[in-house]
Structures are given as structure tokens and as C-alpha cells.
């Protein structure tokens, strides 16, 4: 009996030791130990980041990641204030902002997308086409009604209503606003010198409906007959909004889609700066869509928490590889191979 008890005790002790060793192996810092990463910023890529975070839980279950879509401007502010583990912006960061980051800053482009002009015009018997001069004038509030002669000129045969144009725009500090106004300033001296100019926040016409976030713009357009507004393509696609064909530099009217987005990037990335801050305000190429933007993650170059730093690097590296396969289904643009490799190299600089 005593022998049996001793044997059982030994077996129990061995089992406990094995379990303890297994637990120790599973909780190596940054691999199995519970970690929480918090990020905030651009609404532009938020649906993609949400999809990435959900998919990544299966890869690294112990790492929980939260992302708050508060807008690019607030994302930069929170990152510089060290309130989040990572930020996100569609306007990248300025040299001054990067210099003020106490732990250093690394810009990593992780996705790209199109900024579209979505509209709500029931009964319109065909796609709306807007020339460069026309959409500049419309966004400046200089075209008051949908049956204006300037819109009719490029849309013969369309059933354009005698209805007031209602503009929908962002009230928060927005990288989507920056991408659009950077384009408008590139194609129009009127917009650049005597209009709103370039910025994450600009002054829109008096009667503009002002809302927060890409989701807010898409929802407001969906509810407001006669409205038109700028929004990231994936939001317009998901909500089912009509999107204007915009005239590009080559004079062609181009409808937005993922294939066009990839072709636009391919035709316009001959030179990429070392800091990866790439803007394409007026793309070249006969088939290029005119308003396109990268979206960047903002990462600390030096991190006081090695476990968090390594966990974040693993997640971003996953996004630059496996995560790219989720882009098109949501309306985003896969990173070109050369940009993805440069992003990985930037990621490797993080300490």
C-alpha cells in the first residue's frame, strides 16, 4: 500500500513538473504571455485593420490588439503623446512631428486605397462622370444644382435632377481630407491659392454637412438624397453607394476599383524616398485613378517594453505578408512588392 502511494505520488509530482515546464515554455515573453497592444488613428484603413486583428488572433491568441478609428490627426497626437503603442495616419507624419517623437518614429506603409466621390441620386440612368474642373468647382460650392450645364456637358443623356447639391465632408482631422485636398491643389491653382488649400482640416462651403469619420460620411450620403461627398472606396463599396467616374491627368474618365488602384500604384512608384513618405497627388498613366493614398502605421523606433515591441513587429510583419491577401475583398489595394519589402526593412529598424 505504501509502495503504491509512493508511486502515485511520484507520478503526480512528475505530471506537475511537466505541466509547469510546459506552462513556462508557453509563456515566454512576447509569445504566449498575455499582451495587450493599443493603436489609434485613421478611419481610412479601419475595416482592414479590424479584419487583420480578428485573423491574427488565430496566429497569436495571447496577444490582444485594439484599434480605435479616431482619425489621422488624433492618431498622430496620441502617438506623439505616447498614449498608444502604435498610431495610424493617411497623411504620414511631418518632419517636425517625427523629430518631436521622444522614442523616435518609423513610418511603415501597410496598405493603400482610393478616395472616391460618392453620391445619392435615385433615378440617374447611368454613371456620373465629372471632369477635373467640374469636381473642383463642385467641391468649392460653385456648382449649386445637379442640372448645372457643367455637369450636363460630360453627362449627355443622364437624367440630372433640378435639385440642390448637398456636400458631405469631414469635420475631424482626417488623412482622407488630406489626400483629397492634396490632389485638388495639384490640379487647380484656384483651389490651392484662393481656395481651401491642403490640410487634414479645411474650410468647406457654408451649407456643407460636416460629419466624423469615413463611416459617418458614407452613412450620411446613404441617407441624404442629392448629396455627394468624399470617402475611402471600401466604405462606399460596402454601403453600396454610387461613385463618380473622375477625369484623370490623361483626360480619361476612370471608375474606381481595386484593379485600377493596383495599376495606378504600379505606374507611379519609380522613386520612393528613404522615409517611405510617398504621396501621389496627380497620378500619371492612361488608366490611373486620380485620387489615391497610402496609409501608414506609426511605430516607435525605440521601445522600453521589448515584449510589446516584438509582438507588434510580428503583427505588422504578418500584415505585410499574409494580411495583404485580405485587402481586395474589402476594397483596399495590395502593396506593390517593392513597397512591401521596404516596409519590412523599416520594421527591422525598430529596437
Short mmCIF file of C-alpha atoms in Angstrom, two decimals:
data_model
loop_
_atom_site.label_atom_id
_atom_site.label_comp_id
_atom_site.label_asym_id
_atom_site.label_seq_id
_atom_site.Cartn_x
_atom_site.Cartn_y
_atom_site.Cartn_z
CA UNK A 1 0.00 0.00 0.00
CA UNK A 2 2.81 2.39 0.98
CA UNK A 3 4.64 1.48 -2.23
CA UNK A 4 1.51 2.21 -4.30
CA UNK A 5 1.08 5.60 -2.61
CA UNK A 6 4.74 6.44 -3.20
CA UNK A 7 4.44 5.51 -6.88
CA UNK A 8 1.27 7.58 -7.27
CA UNK A 9 2.98 10.49 -5.50
CA UNK A 10 5.95 10.27 -7.85
CA UNK A 11 3.70 10.16 -10.90
CA UNK A 12 1.73 13.17 -9.64
CA UNK A 13 4.92 15.11 -8.95
CA UNK A 14 6.23 14.28 -12.45
CA UNK A 15 2.94 15.37 -14.02
CA UNK A 16 3.01 18.65 -12.09
CA UNK A 17 6.62 19.26 -13.10
CA UNK A 18 5.81 18.56 -16.78
CA UNK A 19 2.81 20.92 -16.65
CA UNK A 20 4.96 23.60 -15.01
CA UNK A 21 7.64 23.26 -17.69
CA UNK A 22 5.06 23.36 -20.47
CA UNK A 23 3.48 26.46 -18.98
CA UNK A 24 6.89 28.13 -18.73
CA UNK A 25 7.58 27.34 -22.38
CA UNK A 26 4.18 28.68 -23.42
CA UNK A 27 4.64 31.94 -21.53
CA UNK A 28 7.94 33.12 -22.93
CA UNK A 29 7.77 36.93 -23.17
CA UNK A 30 6.02 38.02 -26.36
CA UNK A 31 4.97 34.52 -27.49
CA UNK A 32 2.49 33.03 -25.06
CA UNK A 33 2.40 35.62 -22.28
CA UNK A 34 -0.76 37.73 -22.44
CA UNK A 35 -0.03 41.04 -24.12
CA UNK A 36 -2.32 43.95 -24.99
CA UNK A 37 -1.45 46.31 -27.84
CA UNK A 38 -3.41 49.53 -28.35
CA UNK A 39 -3.47 51.61 -31.50
CA UNK A 40 -5.47 54.55 -32.82
CA UNK A 41 -5.73 56.75 -35.88
CA UNK A 42 -7.03 56.81 -39.43
CA UNK A 43 -10.57 55.68 -40.23
CA UNK A 44 -9.49 55.11 -43.86
CA UNK A 45 -7.93 51.64 -43.19
CA UNK A 46 -10.01 50.75 -40.11
CA UNK A 47 -12.10 47.94 -41.71
CA UNK A 48 -8.92 46.27 -42.94
CA UNK A 49 -7.20 46.59 -39.56
CA UNK A 50 -10.28 45.12 -37.88
CA UNK A 51 -10.11 42.16 -40.27
CA UNK A 52 -6.38 41.74 -39.66
CA UNK A 53 -6.80 41.80 -35.88
CA UNK A 54 -9.54 39.14 -35.99
CA UNK A 55 -7.48 36.88 -38.27
CA UNK A 56 -4.30 37.37 -36.24
CA UNK A 57 -5.95 36.07 -33.07
CA UNK A 58 -5.64 32.58 -34.59
CA UNK A 59 -1.92 33.14 -35.19
CA UNK A 60 -1.05 34.54 -31.77
CA UNK A 61 -4.01 34.07 -29.39
CA UNK A 62 -2.24 35.51 -26.35
CA UNK A 63 -1.78 38.89 -27.99
CA UNK A 64 -4.86 41.11 -27.91
CA UNK A 65 -4.88 44.13 -30.24
CA UNK A 66 -7.28 47.05 -30.12
CA UNK A 67 -7.58 49.79 -32.73
CA UNK A 68 -9.61 52.98 -32.28
CA UNK A 69 -10.56 54.73 -35.57
CA UNK A 70 -10.35 58.33 -34.31
CA UNK A 71 -8.96 60.00 -37.45
CA UNK A 72 -5.41 60.56 -38.68
CA UNK A 73 -4.90 63.84 -36.82
CA UNK A 74 -5.84 62.40 -33.43
CA UNK A 75 -3.87 59.24 -34.22
CA UNK A 76 -0.69 61.30 -34.64
CA UNK A 77 -1.40 63.26 -31.45
CA UNK A 78 -1.95 60.11 -29.40
CA UNK A 79 1.20 58.52 -30.82
CA UNK A 80 3.34 61.58 -30.03
CA UNK A 81 1.86 61.75 -26.52
CA UNK A 82 2.83 58.08 -26.01
CA UNK A 83 -0.80 57.21 -25.26
CA UNK A 84 -0.86 54.25 -27.68
CA UNK A 85 1.52 51.51 -28.76
CA UNK A 86 1.08 52.47 -32.41
CA UNK A 87 -0.64 55.15 -34.44
CA UNK A 88 -2.04 55.26 -37.96
CA UNK A 89 -2.35 58.06 -40.49
CA UNK A 90 -3.12 58.55 -44.18
CA UNK A 91 -1.11 61.79 -44.11
CA UNK A 92 2.01 60.11 -42.65
CA UNK A 93 3.88 62.48 -40.27
CA UNK A 94 5.73 65.71 -40.97
CA UNK A 95 9.47 66.08 -40.36
CA UNK A 96 8.75 68.23 -37.29
CA UNK A 97 6.36 65.65 -35.88
CA UNK A 98 8.86 62.84 -36.41
CA UNK A 99 11.62 64.89 -34.77
CA UNK A 100 9.41 65.50 -31.71
CA UNK A 101 8.72 61.80 -31.11
CA UNK A 102 10.65 61.08 -27.90
CA UNK A 103 11.13 57.40 -28.78
CA UNK A 104 11.74 58.06 -32.47
CA UNK A 105 9.24 57.32 -35.22
CA UNK A 106 9.21 54.86 -38.09
CA UNK A 107 6.66 55.23 -40.90
CA UNK A 108 5.52 51.91 -42.35
CA UNK A 109 3.10 51.95 -45.30
CA UNK A 110 0.89 48.88 -44.92
CA UNK A 111 -1.97 49.42 -47.35
CA UNK A 112 -3.39 51.85 -49.90
CA UNK A 113 -6.81 52.94 -51.09
CA UNK A 114 -8.79 55.25 -53.34
CA UNK A 115 -10.70 58.37 -52.33
CA UNK A 116 -13.97 58.49 -54.24
CA UNK A 117 -16.77 60.98 -54.75
CA UNK A 118 -19.88 59.03 -53.75
CA UNK A 119 -23.37 60.37 -54.43
CA UNK A 120 -27.06 59.71 -53.85
CA UNK A 121 -29.14 60.45 -56.95
CA UNK A 122 -32.04 57.98 -57.34
CA UNK A 123 -33.23 57.51 -60.91
CA UNK A 124 -29.99 58.58 -62.53
CA UNK A 125 -29.89 56.49 -65.70
CA UNK A 126 -26.17 55.84 -65.88
CA UNK A 127 -22.83 56.52 -64.16
CA UNK A 128 -21.95 60.10 -63.31
CA UNK A 129 -18.80 61.49 -64.95
CA UNK A 130 -17.06 64.54 -63.52
CA UNK A 131 -14.29 66.47 -65.27
CA UNK A 132 -11.42 67.89 -63.27
CA UNK A 133 -12.64 71.47 -63.46
CA UNK A 134 -16.17 70.38 -62.58
CA UNK A 135 -15.38 68.44 -59.44
CA UNK A 136 -13.07 71.21 -58.22
CA UNK A 137 -15.86 73.77 -58.71
CA UNK A 138 -18.45 71.47 -57.15
CA UNK A 139 -16.35 70.90 -54.01
CA UNK A 140 -15.79 74.66 -53.71
CA UNK A 141 -19.55 75.21 -53.69
CA UNK A 142 -19.55 76.96 -57.07
CA UNK A 143 -21.99 74.49 -58.69
CA UNK A 144 -25.26 74.73 -56.72
CA UNK A 145 -27.56 72.31 -58.59
CA UNK A 146 -27.30 68.91 -60.19
CA UNK A 147 -28.63 70.06 -63.58
CA UNK A 148 -25.85 72.65 -63.97
CA UNK A 149 -24.54 72.97 -67.54
CA UNK A 150 -21.01 71.97 -66.49
CA UNK A 151 -22.24 68.62 -65.20
CA UNK A 152 -24.51 68.13 -68.22
CA UNK A 153 -21.60 68.69 -70.59
CA UNK A 154 -19.88 65.43 -69.60
CA UNK A 155 -23.12 63.54 -68.95
CA UNK A 156 -25.30 63.85 -72.06
CA UNK A 157 -28.45 61.78 -71.75
CA UNK A 158 -28.30 61.46 -67.97
CA UNK A 159 -31.45 62.26 -66.03
CA UNK A 160 -29.87 65.02 -63.91
CA UNK A 161 -32.46 66.46 -61.48
CA UNK A 162 -33.16 70.09 -60.78
CA UNK A 163 -32.09 69.54 -57.18
CA UNK A 164 -29.67 71.29 -54.84
CA UNK A 165 -26.26 69.68 -54.43
CA UNK A 166 -25.59 68.80 -50.78
CA UNK A 167 -21.91 68.39 -49.98
CA UNK A 168 -20.82 65.99 -47.21
CA UNK A 169 -17.34 66.44 -45.70
CA UNK A 170 -15.22 65.50 -42.69
CA UNK A 171 -15.23 67.67 -39.57
CA UNK A 172 -12.44 65.75 -37.83
CA UNK A 173 -8.73 65.90 -38.63
CA UNK A 174 -8.57 63.45 -41.49
CA UNK A 175 -5.98 61.82 -43.72
CA UNK A 176 -8.74 61.23 -46.28
CA UNK A 177 -9.27 65.00 -46.38
CA UNK A 178 -5.52 65.47 -46.75
CA UNK A 179 -5.32 63.04 -49.69
CA UNK A 180 -8.23 64.71 -51.49
CA UNK A 181 -7.10 68.29 -50.91
CA UNK A 182 -3.52 67.41 -51.87
CA UNK A 183 -4.90 66.19 -55.20
CA UNK A 184 -7.17 69.20 -55.68
CA UNK A 185 -4.29 71.60 -55.00
CA UNK A 186 -2.16 69.74 -57.54
CA UNK A 187 -4.72 70.12 -60.35
CA UNK A 188 -6.18 73.55 -59.55
CA UNK A 189 -4.38 76.79 -58.78
CA UNK A 190 -7.78 78.20 -57.78
CA UNK A 191 -8.14 75.56 -55.07
CA UNK A 192 -4.50 75.90 -53.99
CA UNK A 193 -4.13 79.70 -53.95
CA UNK A 194 -7.64 81.06 -53.38
CA UNK A 195 -9.49 78.05 -52.03
CA UNK A 196 -9.18 75.70 -49.05
CA UNK A 197 -5.66 74.50 -49.92
CA UNK A 198 -4.14 71.33 -48.45
CA UNK A 199 -4.84 70.03 -44.96
CA UNK A 200 -6.33 67.39 -42.70
CA UNK A 201 -8.93 70.02 -41.77
CA UNK A 202 -10.01 72.65 -44.33
CA UNK A 203 -12.83 75.14 -44.72
CA UNK A 204 -15.74 73.80 -46.77
CA UNK A 205 -18.70 75.79 -48.19
CA UNK A 206 -21.22 77.09 -45.64
CA UNK A 207 -24.01 74.56 -46.23
CA UNK A 208 -21.76 71.50 -46.12
CA UNK A 209 -22.90 68.64 -43.90
CA UNK A 210 -19.98 68.02 -41.53
CA UNK A 211 -19.58 64.56 -40.01
CA UNK A 212 -16.87 62.48 -38.35
CA UNK A 213 -15.04 59.57 -39.96
CA UNK A 214 -15.30 57.79 -43.30
CA UNK A 215 -18.13 55.71 -41.89
CA UNK A 216 -20.01 58.88 -40.96
CA UNK A 217 -19.63 60.33 -44.46
CA UNK A 218 -20.79 57.11 -46.13
CA UNK A 219 -23.80 56.84 -43.81
CA UNK A 220 -24.83 60.46 -44.34
CA UNK A 221 -24.65 60.14 -48.14
CA UNK A 222 -26.71 56.95 -47.95
CA UNK A 223 -29.45 58.84 -46.06
CA UNK A 224 -29.37 62.15 -47.99
CA UNK A 225 -30.85 62.34 -51.48
CA UNK A 226 -28.98 64.84 -53.62
CA UNK A 227 -25.77 64.52 -51.63
CA UNK A 228 -22.19 63.96 -52.73
CA UNK A 229 -19.11 63.53 -50.56
CA UNK A 230 -15.61 62.13 -50.43
CA UNK A 231 -14.94 58.81 -48.76
CA UNK A 232 -12.49 55.92 -48.91
CA UNK A 233 -13.53 53.43 -51.60
CA UNK A 234 -14.05 50.44 -49.28
CA UNK A 235 -16.70 52.30 -47.26
CA UNK A 236 -18.61 53.30 -50.41
CA UNK A 237 -18.35 49.73 -51.70
CA UNK A 238 -19.65 48.13 -48.51
CA UNK A 239 -22.55 50.59 -48.15
CA UNK A 240 -23.42 50.25 -51.85
CA UNK A 241 -23.01 53.90 -52.83
CA UNK A 242 -22.76 55.10 -56.41
CA UNK A 243 -19.31 56.50 -57.22
CA UNK A 244 -18.44 59.09 -59.87
CA UNK A 245 -16.03 58.39 -62.68
CA UNK A 246 -13.34 61.07 -62.33
CA UNK A 247 -11.25 62.51 -65.13
CA UNK A 248 -7.55 61.72 -64.73
CA UNK A 249 -4.43 63.57 -65.93
CA UNK A 250 -4.63 61.79 -69.29
CA UNK A 251 -8.18 63.09 -69.81
CA UNK A 252 -9.93 59.75 -69.34
CA UNK A 253 -12.88 59.14 -67.02
CA UNK A 254 -11.99 56.29 -64.66
CA UNK A 255 -14.26 54.32 -62.35
CA UNK A 256 -12.68 53.31 -59.01
CA UNK A 257 -11.95 49.66 -58.25
CA UNK A 258 -9.18 47.52 -56.81
CA UNK A 259 -7.64 46.61 -60.19
CA UNK A 260 -7.44 50.27 -61.21
CA UNK A 261 -5.85 51.06 -57.84
CA UNK A 262 -3.11 48.47 -58.31
CA UNK A 263 -2.43 49.73 -61.85
CA UNK A 264 -2.21 53.31 -60.55
CA UNK A 265 0.42 52.42 -57.97
CA UNK A 266 2.38 50.34 -60.47
CA UNK A 267 2.60 53.31 -62.85
CA UNK A 268 3.72 55.84 -60.24
CA UNK A 269 6.34 54.34 -57.94
CA UNK A 270 9.60 54.80 -59.80
CA UNK A 271 11.12 56.74 -56.88
CA UNK A 272 10.43 56.04 -53.23
CA UNK A 273 12.07 58.24 -50.54
CA UNK A 274 14.01 56.65 -47.70
CA UNK A 275 11.39 57.67 -45.12
CA UNK A 276 8.65 55.94 -47.19
CA UNK A 277 6.52 59.09 -47.16
CA UNK A 278 5.09 58.68 -50.65
CA UNK A 279 2.33 60.94 -51.98
CA UNK A 280 0.90 60.71 -55.50
CA UNK A 281 -1.24 63.86 -55.81
CA UNK A 282 -1.93 63.57 -59.56
CA UNK A 283 -1.03 60.12 -60.91
CA UNK A 284 0.41 59.51 -64.36
CA UNK A 285 -0.98 56.79 -66.60
CA UNK A 286 -3.86 56.50 -69.04
CA UNK A 287 -5.75 54.08 -66.79
CA UNK A 288 -4.85 55.64 -63.43
CA UNK A 289 -7.46 56.78 -60.93
CA UNK A 290 -6.74 60.37 -59.85
CA UNK A 291 -7.07 60.20 -56.03
CA UNK A 292 -5.04 57.51 -54.29
CA UNK A 293 -3.22 57.32 -50.97
CA UNK A 294 -1.03 55.03 -48.93
CA UNK A 295 -1.88 54.52 -45.27
CA UNK A 296 0.93 54.33 -42.70
CA UNK A 297 1.40 52.76 -39.32
CA UNK A 298 3.36 54.96 -36.90
CA UNK A 299 5.75 52.90 -34.80
CA UNK A 300 8.21 53.74 -32.05
CA UNK A 301 11.82 53.31 -33.15
CA UNK A 302 12.87 52.64 -29.55
CA UNK A 303 10.54 50.81 -27.20
CA UNK A 304 11.00 50.43 -23.44
CA UNK A 305 8.89 47.25 -23.43
CA UNK A 306 10.74 44.61 -25.51
CA UNK A 307 7.89 42.09 -25.34
CA UNK A 308 5.38 44.60 -26.73
CA UNK A 309 7.83 45.76 -29.36
CA UNK A 310 8.46 42.25 -30.65
CA UNK A 311 4.76 41.36 -30.57
CA UNK A 312 3.90 44.48 -32.55
CA UNK A 313 6.64 43.75 -35.09
CA UNK A 314 5.29 40.23 -35.58
CA UNK A 315 1.77 41.56 -36.15
CA UNK A 316 2.87 44.23 -38.64
CA UNK A 317 5.08 41.74 -40.50
CA UNK A 318 2.06 39.44 -40.75
CA UNK A 319 0.03 42.34 -42.14
CA UNK A 320 2.72 42.99 -44.76
CA UNK A 321 2.64 39.34 -45.87
CA UNK A 322 -0.41 37.19 -45.14
CA UNK A 323 -2.58 40.20 -44.37
CA UNK A 324 -2.23 41.60 -47.88
CA UNK A 325 -4.38 38.74 -49.13
CA UNK A 326 -7.37 40.24 -47.28
CA UNK A 327 -7.05 43.64 -48.99
CA UNK A 328 -9.03 43.29 -52.20
CA UNK A 329 -12.11 41.67 -50.69
CA UNK A 330 -12.54 44.79 -48.56
CA UNK A 331 -11.75 47.27 -51.33
CA UNK A 332 -8.15 48.08 -50.40
CA UNK A 333 -5.07 47.87 -52.62
CA UNK A 334 -2.32 45.32 -52.04
CA UNK A 335 1.08 46.87 -51.51
CA UNK A 336 3.36 46.52 -54.55
CA UNK A 337 6.14 44.01 -53.83
CA UNK A 338 8.87 46.66 -53.74
CA UNK A 339 6.94 48.78 -51.20
CA UNK A 340 6.22 45.74 -49.02
CA UNK A 341 9.93 44.90 -48.92
CA UNK A 342 10.85 48.48 -47.99
CA UNK A 343 8.21 48.38 -45.25
CA UNK A 344 9.74 45.19 -43.85
CA UNK A 345 13.17 46.83 -43.89
CA UNK A 346 11.76 49.81 -41.95
CA UNK A 347 10.17 47.42 -39.47
CA UNK A 348 13.53 45.77 -38.88
CA UNK A 349 14.97 49.09 -37.64
CA UNK A 350 12.71 49.07 -34.61
CA UNK A 351 14.62 48.27 -31.41
#
